[in-house]
């Protein structure tokens, strides 16, 4: 389900959250001269080159967005959307954020908005560990490309 479909199903506020998150992450990437998702595009390219299966082991992000939204109170929703809007369109001290690791950035956001950590990190760690374990148990040889913030969690769930 994409953002337009979400808004058509009556989840306009969740669609807004998804839109603001994507704009914010794009801006952070531009400020730090990185391209979000670059490693996943490289993995897809290599899978095509090797004629190998590409397995996207993360859950649908709209589920994550809906679970984040459900865990936040009204004021937290407003504050989170404002923070994302402010960072995406107005001003943010990106020099400070560039010094933080991905894990530290998520931990900092989690301190401000505790309801996002479960759906954004822990639940997805468990989901990805389950998917990876499934393919390993089937005898597949796999190479997993995951975000830095998920490595330790997936190892714990393994």
Coordinates of N, CA and C in Angstrom, one line a residue:
X1 N 0.8 -1.2 0.0 CA 0.0 0.0 0.0 C 0.9 1.2 0.0
X2 N 0.6 2.2 -0.9 CA 1.4 3.4 -0.9 C 0.7 4.5 -0.2
X3 N 1.4 5.7 -0.2 CA 0.8 6.8 0.6 C -0.5 7.3 0.0
X4 N -0.7 7.3 -1.3 CA -2.0 7.7 -1.9 C -3.1 6.7 -1.5
X5 N -2.8 5.4 -1.6 CA -3.8 4.4 -1.2 C -4.1 4.5 0.3
X6 N -3.2 4.8 1.1 CA -3.4 5.0 2.6 C -4.4 6.2 2.8
X7 N -4.2 7.3 2.1 CA -5.1 8.4 2.3 C -6.5 8.1 1.8
X8 N -6.6 7.3 0.7 CA -7.9 7.0 0.2 C -8.7 6.0 1.1
X9 N -8.0 5.3 2.0 CA -8.6 4.4 2.9 C -9.0 5.0 4.2
X10 N -8.9 6.3 4.3 CA -9.2 7.0 5.5 C -8.1 7.1 6.5
X11 N -6.9 6.8 6.1 CA -5.7 6.9 6.9 C -4.9 8.1 6.5
X12 N -5.5 9.2 6.2 CA -4.8 10.4 5.8 C -3.7 10.8 6.7
X13 N -3.9 10.7 8.0 CA -2.9 11.1 9.0 C -1.7 10.2 8.9
X14 N -1.9 8.9 8.7 CA -0.8 8.0 8.6 C 0.0 8.3 7.3
X15 N -0.8 8.6 6.2 CA -0.1 8.9 4.9 C 0.7 10.2 5.1
X16 N 0.2 11.2 5.9 CA 1.0 12.4 6.1 C 2.3 12.0 6.9
X17 N 2.2 11.2 7.9 CA 3.4 10.7 8.6 C 4.4 10.1 7.6
X18 N 4.0 9.2 6.8 CA 4.8 8.6 5.8 C 5.5 9.6 4.9
X19 N 4.7 10.5 4.4 CA 5.2 11.5 3.5 C 6.3 12.4 4.2
X20 N 6.0 12.8 5.4 CA 6.9 13.7 6.1 C 8.2 12.9 6.5
X21 N 8.1 11.6 6.8 CA 9.3 10.8 7.1 C 10.1 10.7 5.9
X22 N 9.5 10.4 4.7 CA 10.3 10.3 3.5 C 11.0 11.6 3.1
X23 N 10.3 12.7 3.2 CA 10.9 14.0 2.9 C 12.1 14.3 3.9
X24 N 11.9 14.0 5.2 CA 12.9 14.3 6.2 C 14.1 13.4 5.9
X25 N 13.9 12.1 5.6 CA 15.1 11.3 5.4 C 15.8 11.7 4.1
X26 N 15.1 12.1 3.1 CA 15.7 12.6 1.9 C 16.6 13.8 2.2
X27 N 16.1 14.7 3.0 CA 16.8 15.9 3.3 C 18.1 15.6 4.1
X28 N 17.9 14.7 5.1 CA 19.1 14.2 5.9 C 20.1 13.6 4.9
X29 N 19.7 12.8 4.0 CA 20.6 12.2 3.0 C 21.3 13.2 2.2
X30 N 20.6 14.2 1.7 CA 21.2 15.3 0.9 C 22.3 16.1 1.7
X31 N 21.9 16.4 3.0 CA 22.8 17.1 3.8 C 24.1 16.4 4.2
X32 N 24.0 15.1 4.2 CA 25.2 14.3 4.6 C 25.8 13.6 3.4
X33 N 25.4 14.0 2.2 CA 25.9 13.5 0.9 C 25.8 12.0 0.8
X34 N 24.7 11.5 1.3 CA 24.4 10.0 1.2 C 23.1 9.9 0.5
X35 N 22.8 8.7 0.0 CA 21.6 8.4 -0.7 C 20.9 7.3 0.1
X36 N 19.8 7.7 0.8 CA 19.1 6.6 1.6 C 18.7 5.5 0.7
X37 N 18.9 4.3 1.1 CA 18.6 3.1 0.4 C 19.6 2.7 -0.7
X38 N 20.7 3.4 -0.7 CA 21.7 3.1 -1.8 C 22.2 1.7 -1.7
X39 N 22.4 1.2 -0.5 CA 22.9 -0.2 -0.3 C 21.9 -1.2 -0.9
X40 N 20.6 -0.9 -0.7 CA 19.5 -1.8 -1.2 C 19.5 -1.8 -2.8
X41 N 19.7 -0.7 -3.4 CA 19.8 -0.6 -4.8 C 21.0 -1.4 -5.3
X42 N 22.1 -1.3 -4.6 CA 23.3 -2.0 -5.0 C 23.0 -3.5 -4.9
X43 N 22.3 -3.9 -3.8 CA 22.0 -5.4 -3.7 C 21.1 -5.9 -4.8
X44 N 20.1 -5.1 -5.2 CA 19.2 -5.4 -6.3 C 20.0 -5.6 -7.6
X45 N 20.9 -4.6 -7.8 CA 21.7 -4.7 -9.0 C 22.5 -5.9 -9.1
X46 N 23.2 -6.2 -8.0 CA 24.0 -7.4 -7.9 C 23.2 -8.7 -8.0
X47 N 22.0 -8.7 -7.4 CA 21.1 -9.9 -7.6 C 20.8 -10.1 -9.0
X48 N 20.4 -9.1 -9.8 CA 20.1 -9.2 -11.2 C 21.4 -9.7 -11.9
X49 N 22.5 -9.1 -11.6 CA 23.8 -9.5 -12.3 C 24.1 -11.0 -12.1
X50 N 23.8 -11.5 -10.8 CA 24.1 -12.9 -10.5 C 22.9 -13.8 -10.8
X51 N 21.8 -13.2 -11.3 CA 20.6 -14.0 -11.6 C 20.1 -14.7 -10.4
X52 N 20.2 -14.0 -9.2 CA 19.8 -14.6 -8.0 C 18.5 -14.0 -7.5
X53 N 17.8 -14.7 -6.6 CA 16.6 -14.2 -6.1 C 16.9 -13.0 -5.1
X54 N 16.1 -12.0 -5.2 CA 16.2 -10.9 -4.2 C 15.0 -11.0 -3.3
X55 N 15.3 -11.1 -2.0 CA 14.2 -11.3 -1.0 C 14.2 -10.0 -0.2
X56 N 13.1 -9.3 -0.2 CA 12.9 -8.1 0.6 C 12.3 -8.6 1.9
X57 N 13.1 -8.7 2.9 CA 12.7 -9.3 4.2 C 12.1 -8.4 5.2
X58 N 11.9 -7.1 4.9 CA 11.3 -6.2 5.9 C 9.8 -6.2 5.6
X59 N 9.1 -5.9 6.7 CA 7.6 -5.8 6.5 C 7.2 -4.5 5.8
X60 N 6.1 -4.5 5.2 CA 5.5 -3.4 4.5 C 5.6 -2.2 5.5
X61 N 6.2 -1.1 5.0 CA 6.4 0.1 5.9 C 5.1 0.7 6.3
X62 N 4.0 0.6 5.5 CA 2.8 1.2 5.9 C 2.3 0.5 7.2
X63 N 2.6 -0.7 7.4 CA 2.2 -1.4 8.7 C 3.0 -0.7 9.8
X64 N 4.2 -0.5 9.6 CA 5.0 0.2 10.6 C 4.5 1.6 10.9
X65 N 4.1 2.3 9.8 CA 3.6 3.7 10.0 C 2.3 3.6 10.8
X66 N 1.4 2.7 10.5 CA 0.1 2.6 11.2 C 0.4 2.2 12.7
X67 N 1.3 1.3 13.0 CA 1.6 0.9 14.3 C 2.3 2.1 15.1
X68 N 3.1 2.8 14.5 CA 3.7 4.0 15.1 C 2.6 5.0 15.5
X69 N 1.7 5.3 14.5 CA 0.6 6.2 14.7 C -0.3 5.8 15.9
X70 N -0.6 4.5 16.0 CA -1.5 4.0 17.0 C -0.9 4.1 18.4
X71 N 0.4 4.1 18.5 CA 1.1 4.1 19.8 C 1.3 5.6 20.3
X72 N 1.1 6.5 19.4 CA 1.3 7.9 19.9 C 0.0 8.6 20.3
X73 N 0.2 9.4 21.3 CA -1.0 10.2 21.7 C -1.1 11.4 20.8
X74 N -2.2 12.1 20.9 CA -2.5 13.3 20.0 C -1.4 14.3 20.0
X75 N -0.9 14.7 21.2 CA 0.2 15.7 21.2 C 1.5 15.1 20.7
X76 N 1.8 13.9 20.9 CA 3.0 13.3 20.3 C 2.9 13.2 18.8
X77 N 1.7 12.9 18.3 CA 1.5 12.9 16.8 C 1.8 14.3 16.2
X78 N 1.3 15.3 16.9 CA 1.5 16.7 16.4 C 2.9 17.0 16.5
X79 N 3.6 16.7 17.6 CA 5.0 17.1 17.8 C 5.9 16.3 16.8
X80 N 5.6 15.0 16.6 CA 6.4 14.3 15.6 C 6.3 14.8 14.2
X81 N 5.0 15.1 13.8 CA 4.8 15.7 12.5 C 5.5 17.0 12.3
X82 N 5.4 17.8 13.4 CA 6.0 19.1 13.3 C 7.6 19.0 13.2
X83 N 8.1 18.1 14.0 CA 9.6 17.9 14.0 C 10.0 17.4 12.6
X84 N 9.3 16.5 12.0 CA 9.6 16.0 10.6 C 9.4 17.1 9.6
X85 N 8.4 17.9 9.7 CA 8.1 19.0 8.8 C 9.2 20.0 8.9
X86 N 9.6 20.4 10.1 CA 10.6 21.3 10.4 C 11.9 20.9 9.8
X87 N 12.3 19.6 10.0 CA 13.5 19.1 9.5 C 13.6 19.0 8.0
X88 N 12.4 18.7 7.4 CA 12.3 18.5 5.9 C 12.3 19.8 5.1
X89 N 11.6 20.7 5.7 CA 11.3 21.9 4.9 C 11.9 23.2 5.4
X90 N 12.2 23.3 6.7 CA 12.6 24.6 7.2 C 14.1 24.6 7.6
X91 N 14.4 24.1 8.8 CA 15.8 24.2 9.2 C 16.1 23.0 10.1
X92 N 17.3 22.5 10.0 CA 17.8 21.5 11.0 C 19.3 21.6 11.0
X93 N 19.8 21.4 12.1 CA 21.3 21.4 12.3 C 21.8 20.1 11.9
X94 N 22.0 19.9 10.5 CA 22.4 18.6 10.0 C 23.8 18.2 10.4
X95 N 24.7 19.2 10.7 CA 26.0 18.9 11.2 C 26.0 18.1 12.4
X96 N 25.1 18.4 13.3 CA 24.9 17.6 14.6 C 24.5 16.2 14.3
X97 N 23.5 16.0 13.4 CA 23.0 14.7 13.1 C 24.0 13.9 12.3
X98 N 24.9 14.5 11.5 CA 25.9 13.7 10.8 C 26.8 13.0 11.7
X99 N 27.1 13.6 12.9 CA 28.0 13.0 13.9 C 27.4 11.8 14.6
X100 N 26.1 11.7 14.5 CA 25.4 10.6 15.2 C 25.4 9.4 14.3
X101 N 25.5 8.2 14.9 CA 25.3 7.0 14.2 C 23.8 6.8 14.0
X102 N 23.4 5.9 13.1 CA 22.0 5.6 12.8 C 21.3 5.2 14.1
X103 N 22.0 4.3 14.9 CA 21.5 3.8 16.1 C 21.3 4.9 17.1
X104 N 22.3 5.8 17.2 CA 22.1 7.0 18.1 C 21.0 7.9 17.7
X105 N 20.8 8.1 16.4 CA 19.8 9.0 15.9 C 18.4 8.4 16.3
X106 N 18.3 7.1 16.1 CA 17.0 6.4 16.5 C 16.8 6.5 18.0
X107 N 17.8 6.2 18.7 CA 17.7 6.3 20.2 C 17.3 7.7 20.7
X108 N 17.9 8.7 20.1 CA 17.5 10.1 20.4 C 16.0 10.3 20.1
X109 N 15.6 9.9 18.9 CA 14.2 10.1 18.5 C 13.3 9.3 19.5
X110 N 13.8 8.1 19.9 CA 13.0 7.3 20.8 C 12.8 7.9 22.2
X111 N 13.8 8.7 22.6 CA 13.7 9.4 23.9 C 12.6 10.4 23.8
X112 N 12.5 11.1 22.7 CA 11.5 12.1 22.5 C 10.1 11.5 22.2
X113 N 10.1 10.4 21.5 CA 8.8 9.8 21.1 C 8.9 8.3 21.4
X114 N 8.8 7.8 22.7 CA 9.0 6.4 23.1 C 8.1 5.4 22.3
X115 N 7.0 5.9 21.8 CA 6.1 5.0 21.1 C 6.5 4.5 19.8
X116 N 7.6 5.2 19.2 CA 8.0 4.8 17.9 C 9.0 3.7 17.9
X117 N 9.7 3.5 19.0 CA 10.8 2.5 19.0 C 10.4 1.1 18.7
X118 N 9.3 0.6 19.4 CA 8.8 -0.7 19.2 C 8.5 -1.0 17.7
X119 N 7.6 -0.3 17.1 CA 7.3 -0.6 15.7 C 8.4 -0.3 14.7
X120 N 9.2 0.7 15.0 CA 10.2 1.1 14.0 C 11.5 0.2 14.1
X121 N 11.8 -0.3 15.3 CA 13.0 -1.1 15.4 C 12.7 -2.5 15.8
X122 N 12.3 -2.7 17.1 CA 12.1 -4.0 17.7 C 11.2 -4.9 16.9
X123 N 10.1 -4.5 16.5 CA 9.1 -5.4 15.8 C 9.7 -5.7 14.4
X124 N 10.4 -4.8 13.7 CA 10.9 -5.1 12.4 C 12.2 -6.0 12.6
X125 N 12.9 -5.8 13.6 CA 14.1 -6.8 13.9 C 13.5 -8.2 14.0
X126 N 12.5 -8.4 14.7 CA 11.9 -9.7 14.9 C 11.4 -10.2 13.6
X127 N 10.7 -9.4 12.8 CA 10.2 -9.8 11.5 C 11.3 -10.2 10.5
X128 N 12.3 -9.4 10.5 CA 13.4 -9.7 9.5 C 14.2 -10.9 10.0
X129 N 14.4 -11.1 11.3 CA 15.1 -12.3 11.8 C 14.2 -13.6 11.4
X130 N 12.9 -13.5 11.5 CA 12.1 -14.6 11.1 C 12.2 -14.9 9.7
X131 N 12.1 -13.9 8.8 CA 12.2 -14.1 7.4 C 13.6 -14.7 7.0
X132 N 14.6 -14.2 7.5 CA 16.0 -14.7 7.2 C 16.1 -16.1 7.7
X133 N 15.6 -16.4 8.9 CA 15.7 -17.7 9.5 C 14.9 -18.7 8.6
X134 N 13.8 -18.3 8.1 CA 13.0 -19.2 7.2 C 13.8 -19.6 6.0
X135 N 14.4 -18.7 5.4 CA 15.2 -19.0 4.2 C 16.4 -19.9 4.5
X136 N 17.1 -19.6 5.6 CA 18.2 -20.4 6.0 C 17.7 -21.8 6.3
X137 N 16.6 -22.0 7.0 CA 16.1 -23.3 7.3 C 15.6 -24.1 6.1
X138 N 15.4 -23.4 5.0 CA 15.0 -24.0 3.7 C 16.3 -24.4 3.0
X139 N 17.5 -24.2 3.5 CA 18.7 -24.6 2.9 C 19.3 -23.5 1.9
X140 N 18.7 -22.3 2.0 CA 19.1 -21.3 1.1 C 20.4 -20.6 1.6
X141 N 21.3 -20.2 0.8 CA 22.4 -19.4 1.1 C 22.0 -18.0 0.9
X142 N 22.1 -17.1 1.9 CA 21.6 -15.8 1.8 C 22.6 -14.8 2.1
X143 N 22.5 -13.6 1.6 CA 23.2 -12.4 1.9 C 22.2 -11.4 2.3
X144 N 22.2 -10.9 3.5 CA 21.2 -10.0 4.0 C 21.8 -8.6 4.1
X145 N 21.1 -7.6 3.6 CA 21.4 -6.2 3.6 C 20.4 -5.6 4.5
X146 N 20.8 -5.1 5.7 CA 19.9 -4.5 6.6 C 20.5 -3.2 7.1
X147 N 19.7 -2.3 7.6 CA 20.2 -1.0 8.1 C 20.9 -1.2 9.4
X148 N 21.9 -0.4 9.7 CA 22.7 -0.5 10.9 C 22.0 -0.6 12.2
X149 N 20.9 0.1 12.3 CA 20.1 0.1 13.5 C 19.4 -1.3 13.8
X150 N 19.4 -2.2 12.8 CA 18.7 -3.5 12.9 C 19.7 -4.6 13.2
X151 N 21.0 -4.4 13.0 CA 21.9 -5.6 13.0 C 21.9 -6.2 14.4
X152 N 22.1 -5.5 15.5 CA 22.1 -6.1 16.8 C 20.8 -6.7 17.2
X153 N 19.7 -6.1 16.8 CA 18.4 -6.7 17.1 C 18.1 -8.0 16.4
X154 N 18.5 -8.1 15.2 CA 18.4 -9.3 14.4 C 19.2 -10.4 15.0
X155 N 20.5 -10.0 15.4 CA 21.3 -11.0 16.0 C 20.8 -11.6 17.3
X156 N 20.1 -10.7 18.1 CA 19.5 -11.2 19.3 C 18.3 -12.1 19.1
X157 N 17.6 -11.8 18.0 CA 16.4 -12.6 17.7 C 16.7 -13.9 17.0
X158 N 17.9 -14.0 16.5 CA 18.4 -15.1 15.7 C 18.4 -16.4 16.6

